[in-house]
Short mmCIF file of C-alpha atoms in Angstrom, two decimals:
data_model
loop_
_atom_site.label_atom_id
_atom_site.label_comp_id
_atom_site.label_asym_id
_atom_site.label_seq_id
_atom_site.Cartn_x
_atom_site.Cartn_y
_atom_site.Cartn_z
CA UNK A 153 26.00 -73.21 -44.59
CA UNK A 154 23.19 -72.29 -46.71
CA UNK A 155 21.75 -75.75 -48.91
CA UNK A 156 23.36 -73.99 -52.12
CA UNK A 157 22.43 -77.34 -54.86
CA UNK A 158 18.86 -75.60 -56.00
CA UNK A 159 21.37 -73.50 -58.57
CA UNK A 160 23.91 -75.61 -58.56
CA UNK A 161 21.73 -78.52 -60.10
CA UNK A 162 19.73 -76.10 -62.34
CA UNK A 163 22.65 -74.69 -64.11
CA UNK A 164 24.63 -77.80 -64.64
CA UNK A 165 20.87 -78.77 -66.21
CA UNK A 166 20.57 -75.93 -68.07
CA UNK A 167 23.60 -75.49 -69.85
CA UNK A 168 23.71 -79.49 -70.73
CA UNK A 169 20.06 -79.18 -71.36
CA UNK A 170 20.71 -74.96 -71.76
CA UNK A 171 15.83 -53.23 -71.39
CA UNK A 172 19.24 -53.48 -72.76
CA UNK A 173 22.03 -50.96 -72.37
CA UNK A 174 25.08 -50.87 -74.73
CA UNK A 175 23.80 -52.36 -77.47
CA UNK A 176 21.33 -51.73 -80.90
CA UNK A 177 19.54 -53.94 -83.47
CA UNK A 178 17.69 -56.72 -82.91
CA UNK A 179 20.54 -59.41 -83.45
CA UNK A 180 20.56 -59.88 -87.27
CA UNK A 181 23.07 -61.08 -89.36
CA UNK A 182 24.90 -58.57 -90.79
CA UNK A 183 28.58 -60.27 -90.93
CA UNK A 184 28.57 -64.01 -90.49
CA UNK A 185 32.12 -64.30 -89.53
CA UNK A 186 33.36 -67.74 -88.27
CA UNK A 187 34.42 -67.36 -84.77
CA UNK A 188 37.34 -69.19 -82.79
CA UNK A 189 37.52 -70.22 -79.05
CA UNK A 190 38.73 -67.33 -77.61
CA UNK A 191 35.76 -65.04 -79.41
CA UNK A 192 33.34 -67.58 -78.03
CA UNK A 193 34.39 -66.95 -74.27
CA UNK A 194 34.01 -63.29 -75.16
CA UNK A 195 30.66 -63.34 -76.57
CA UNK A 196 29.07 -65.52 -73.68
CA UNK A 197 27.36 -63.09 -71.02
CA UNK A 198 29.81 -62.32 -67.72
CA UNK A 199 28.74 -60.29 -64.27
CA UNK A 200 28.90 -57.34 -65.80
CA UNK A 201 26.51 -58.35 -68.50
CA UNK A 202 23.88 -59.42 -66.02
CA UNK A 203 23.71 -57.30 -62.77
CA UNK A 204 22.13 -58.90 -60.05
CA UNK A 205 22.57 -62.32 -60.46
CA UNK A 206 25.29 -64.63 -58.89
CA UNK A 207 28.07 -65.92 -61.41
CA UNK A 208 28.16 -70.13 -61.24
CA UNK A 209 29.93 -70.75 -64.28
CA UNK A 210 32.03 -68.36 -65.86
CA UNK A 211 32.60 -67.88 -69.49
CA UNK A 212 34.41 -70.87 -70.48
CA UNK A 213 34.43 -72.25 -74.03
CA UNK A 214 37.09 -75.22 -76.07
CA UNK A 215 37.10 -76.57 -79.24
CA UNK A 216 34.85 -80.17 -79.48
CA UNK A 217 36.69 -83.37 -78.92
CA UNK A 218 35.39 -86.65 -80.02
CA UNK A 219 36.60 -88.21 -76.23
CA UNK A 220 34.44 -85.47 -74.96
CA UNK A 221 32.18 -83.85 -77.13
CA UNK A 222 30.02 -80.29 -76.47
CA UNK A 223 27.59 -81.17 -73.29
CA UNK A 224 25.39 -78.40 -74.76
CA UNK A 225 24.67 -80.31 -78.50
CA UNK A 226 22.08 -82.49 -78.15
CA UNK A 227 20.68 -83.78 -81.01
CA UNK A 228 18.18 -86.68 -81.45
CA UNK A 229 19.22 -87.65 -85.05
CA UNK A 230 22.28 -90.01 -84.54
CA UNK A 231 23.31 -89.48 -88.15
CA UNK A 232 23.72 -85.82 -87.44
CA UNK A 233 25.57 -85.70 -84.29
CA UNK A 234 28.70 -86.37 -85.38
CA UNK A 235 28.27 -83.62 -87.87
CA UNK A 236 26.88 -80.88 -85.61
CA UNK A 237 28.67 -81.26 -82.68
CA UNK A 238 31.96 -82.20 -83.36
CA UNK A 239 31.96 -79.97 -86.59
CA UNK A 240 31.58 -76.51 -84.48
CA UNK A 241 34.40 -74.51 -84.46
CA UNK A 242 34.05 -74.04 -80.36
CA UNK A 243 31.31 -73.87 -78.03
CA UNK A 244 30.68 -72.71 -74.59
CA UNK A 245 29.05 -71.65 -71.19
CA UNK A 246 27.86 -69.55 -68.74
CA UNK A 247 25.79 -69.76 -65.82
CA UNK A 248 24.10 -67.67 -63.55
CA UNK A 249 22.25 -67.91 -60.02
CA UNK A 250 19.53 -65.30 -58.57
CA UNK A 251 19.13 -66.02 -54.82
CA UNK A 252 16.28 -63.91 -54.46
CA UNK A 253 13.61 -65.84 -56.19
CA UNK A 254 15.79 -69.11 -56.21
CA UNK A 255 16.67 -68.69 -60.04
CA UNK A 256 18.93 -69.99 -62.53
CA UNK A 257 19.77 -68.49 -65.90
CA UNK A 258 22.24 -70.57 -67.98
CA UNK A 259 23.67 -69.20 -71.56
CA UNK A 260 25.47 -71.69 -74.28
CA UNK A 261 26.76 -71.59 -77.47
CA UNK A 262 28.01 -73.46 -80.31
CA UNK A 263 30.09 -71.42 -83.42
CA UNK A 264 30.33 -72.70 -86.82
CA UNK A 265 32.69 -72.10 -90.13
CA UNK A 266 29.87 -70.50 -92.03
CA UNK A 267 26.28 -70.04 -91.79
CA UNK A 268 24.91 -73.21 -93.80
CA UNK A 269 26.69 -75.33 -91.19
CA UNK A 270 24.86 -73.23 -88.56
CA UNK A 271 21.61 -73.67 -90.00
CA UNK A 272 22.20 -77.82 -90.23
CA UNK A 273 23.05 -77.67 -86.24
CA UNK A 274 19.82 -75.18 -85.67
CA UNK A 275 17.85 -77.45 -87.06
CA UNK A 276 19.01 -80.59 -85.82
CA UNK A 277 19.51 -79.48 -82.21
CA UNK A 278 15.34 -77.83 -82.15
CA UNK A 279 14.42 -81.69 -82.01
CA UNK A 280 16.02 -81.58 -79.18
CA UNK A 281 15.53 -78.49 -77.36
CA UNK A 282 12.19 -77.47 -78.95
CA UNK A 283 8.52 -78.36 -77.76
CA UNK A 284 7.86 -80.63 -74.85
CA UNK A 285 11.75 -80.55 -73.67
CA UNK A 286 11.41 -77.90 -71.82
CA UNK A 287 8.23 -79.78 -70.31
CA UNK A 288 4.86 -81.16 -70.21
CA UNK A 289 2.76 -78.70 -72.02
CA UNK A 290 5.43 -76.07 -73.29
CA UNK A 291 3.89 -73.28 -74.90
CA UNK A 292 5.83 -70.76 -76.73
CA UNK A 293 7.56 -67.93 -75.50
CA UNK A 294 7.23 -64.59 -78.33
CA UNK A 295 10.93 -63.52 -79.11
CA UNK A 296 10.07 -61.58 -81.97
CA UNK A 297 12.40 -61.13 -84.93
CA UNK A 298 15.73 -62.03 -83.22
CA UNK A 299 18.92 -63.51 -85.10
CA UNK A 300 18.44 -65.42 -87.89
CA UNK A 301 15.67 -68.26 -86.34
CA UNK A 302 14.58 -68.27 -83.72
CA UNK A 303 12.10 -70.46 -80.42
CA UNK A 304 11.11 -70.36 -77.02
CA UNK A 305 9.20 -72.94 -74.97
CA UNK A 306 8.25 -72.37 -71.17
CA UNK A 307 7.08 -75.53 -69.25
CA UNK A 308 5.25 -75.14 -65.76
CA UNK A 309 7.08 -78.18 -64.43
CA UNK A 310 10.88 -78.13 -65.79
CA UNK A 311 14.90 -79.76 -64.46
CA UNK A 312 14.49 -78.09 -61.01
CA UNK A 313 10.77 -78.93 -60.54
CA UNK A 314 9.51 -75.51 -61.11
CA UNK A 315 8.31 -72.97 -64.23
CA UNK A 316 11.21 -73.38 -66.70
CA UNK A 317 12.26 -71.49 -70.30
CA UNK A 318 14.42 -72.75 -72.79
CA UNK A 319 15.53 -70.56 -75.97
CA UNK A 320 17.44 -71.70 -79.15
CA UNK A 321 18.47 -68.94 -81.65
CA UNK A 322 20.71 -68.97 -84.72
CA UNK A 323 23.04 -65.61 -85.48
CA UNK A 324 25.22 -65.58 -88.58
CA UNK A 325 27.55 -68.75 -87.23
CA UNK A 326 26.60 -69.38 -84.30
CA UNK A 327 23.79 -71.26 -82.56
CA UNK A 328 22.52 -70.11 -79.00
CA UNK A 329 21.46 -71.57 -76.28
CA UNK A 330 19.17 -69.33 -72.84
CA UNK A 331 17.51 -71.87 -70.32
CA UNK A 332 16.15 -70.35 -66.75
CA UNK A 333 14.88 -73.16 -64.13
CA UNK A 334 13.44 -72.71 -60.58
CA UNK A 335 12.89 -74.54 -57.59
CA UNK A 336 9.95 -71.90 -56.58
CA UNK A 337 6.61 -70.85 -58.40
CA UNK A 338 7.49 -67.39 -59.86
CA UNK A 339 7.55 -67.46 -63.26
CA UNK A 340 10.38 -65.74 -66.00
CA UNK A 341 8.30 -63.18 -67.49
CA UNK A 342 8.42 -63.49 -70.79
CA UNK A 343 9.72 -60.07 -71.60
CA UNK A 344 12.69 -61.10 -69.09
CA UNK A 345 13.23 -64.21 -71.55
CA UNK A 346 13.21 -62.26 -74.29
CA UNK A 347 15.81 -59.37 -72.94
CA UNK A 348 18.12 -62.62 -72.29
CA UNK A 349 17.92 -63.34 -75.52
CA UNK A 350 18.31 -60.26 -77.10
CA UNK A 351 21.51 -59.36 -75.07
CA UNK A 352 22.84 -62.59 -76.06
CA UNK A 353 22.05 -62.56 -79.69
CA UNK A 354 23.80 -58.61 -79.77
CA UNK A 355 26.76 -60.13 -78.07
CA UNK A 356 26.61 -63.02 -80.48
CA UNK A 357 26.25 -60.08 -83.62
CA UNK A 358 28.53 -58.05 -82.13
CA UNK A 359 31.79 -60.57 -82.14
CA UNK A 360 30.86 -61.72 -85.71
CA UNK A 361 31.13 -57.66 -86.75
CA UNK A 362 34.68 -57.90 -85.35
CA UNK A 363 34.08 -55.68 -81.94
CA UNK A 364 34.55 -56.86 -78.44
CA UNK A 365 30.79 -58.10 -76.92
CA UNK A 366 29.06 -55.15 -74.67
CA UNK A 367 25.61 -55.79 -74.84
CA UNK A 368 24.26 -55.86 -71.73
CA UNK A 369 20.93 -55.92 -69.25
CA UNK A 370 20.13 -52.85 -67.09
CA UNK A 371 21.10 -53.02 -63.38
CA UNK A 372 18.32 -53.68 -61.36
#
């Protein structure tokens, strides 16, 4: 049996850690509509949304529960974490695995009752995911004017021992979550991290507007 743990360990990493078709905009908050569990699972990115790569983790999303609260929110301020992680409204997951190049691509997400508590959780959860985290001697990744706020950080060295990405991005009420990881040297080119992102923060846009999620990238 192929030694399947490369994607295995770099998505469970990711979504602790973490060219469109079908879609328009660039992810802005037009409605900032509070979104409940079942919305979440619909707004994380399935098969169909990314051709090409190997599901791991389905869409799968619950409301936070003190016993076992969202692996996804991280936040360094201990004051805070209470607040922004148990006080989302749901969050969620999905992961992805690209055998070709020994990839993994890992979405997550955490919705909130209105945008001010969004912005508290974007803010505290950057410590966190921002900078260095990603690794040694991040640099920024360029996502443009996407969402609401928005970083990128791309370490050479990352979880799975190769180049790694991490995004964070806000969207009306909900805060985002993109990580890739790989065991190899190729590196996610940037414009790839940035399609990721945009598809996510349509999908994000387009549940808060009341629509079922399409966004999608191209088949390859």
């Amino acid at each position: 049996m192929t030694d399947q743990r490369w994607y295995i360990r770099g998505a469970a990493a990711g979504a602790a850690a973490l060219l469109l078709t079908g879609c328009g905009g660039d992810g802005g908050g037009a409605h900032a509509a509070s979104l409940d569990r079942k919305q979440v699972v619909s707004l994380l990115p399935d098969a169909r949304a990314v051709p090409g790569w190997r599901t791991h983790l389905k869409p799968e999303a619950r409301k936070p529960d003190p016993e076992f609260p969202p692996s996804v929110c991280r936040v360094t301020d201990e004051k805070k974490r209470d607040e922004v992680c148990l006080g989302a409204t749901a969050w969620g997951v999905s992961a992805f695995a690209r055998t070709s190049d020994r990839t993994a691509l890992n979405f997550w997400v955490l919705a909130y009752k209105d945008e001010r508590a969004a912005e508290t959780a974007y803010d505290a959860m950057a410590q966190w995911y921002g900078g260095d985290r990603v690794g040694v001697g991040a640099r920024e990744v360029d996502l443009g004017s996407l969402g609401d706020r928005r970083e990128a950080n791309r370490a050479d060295a990352g979880t799975m021992g190769g180049p790694s990405t991490i995004a964070q991005l806000r969207v009306g009420t909900t805060v985002l979550g993109v990580s890739t990881g790989t065991e190899g040297e190729d590196v996610t080119p940037d414009r790839d991290v940035k399609a990721f992102s945009t598809m996510f923060a349509e999908r994000a846009q387009q549940a808060q507007d009341g629509a079922k999620p399409s966004a999608g990238l191209p088949s390859p």
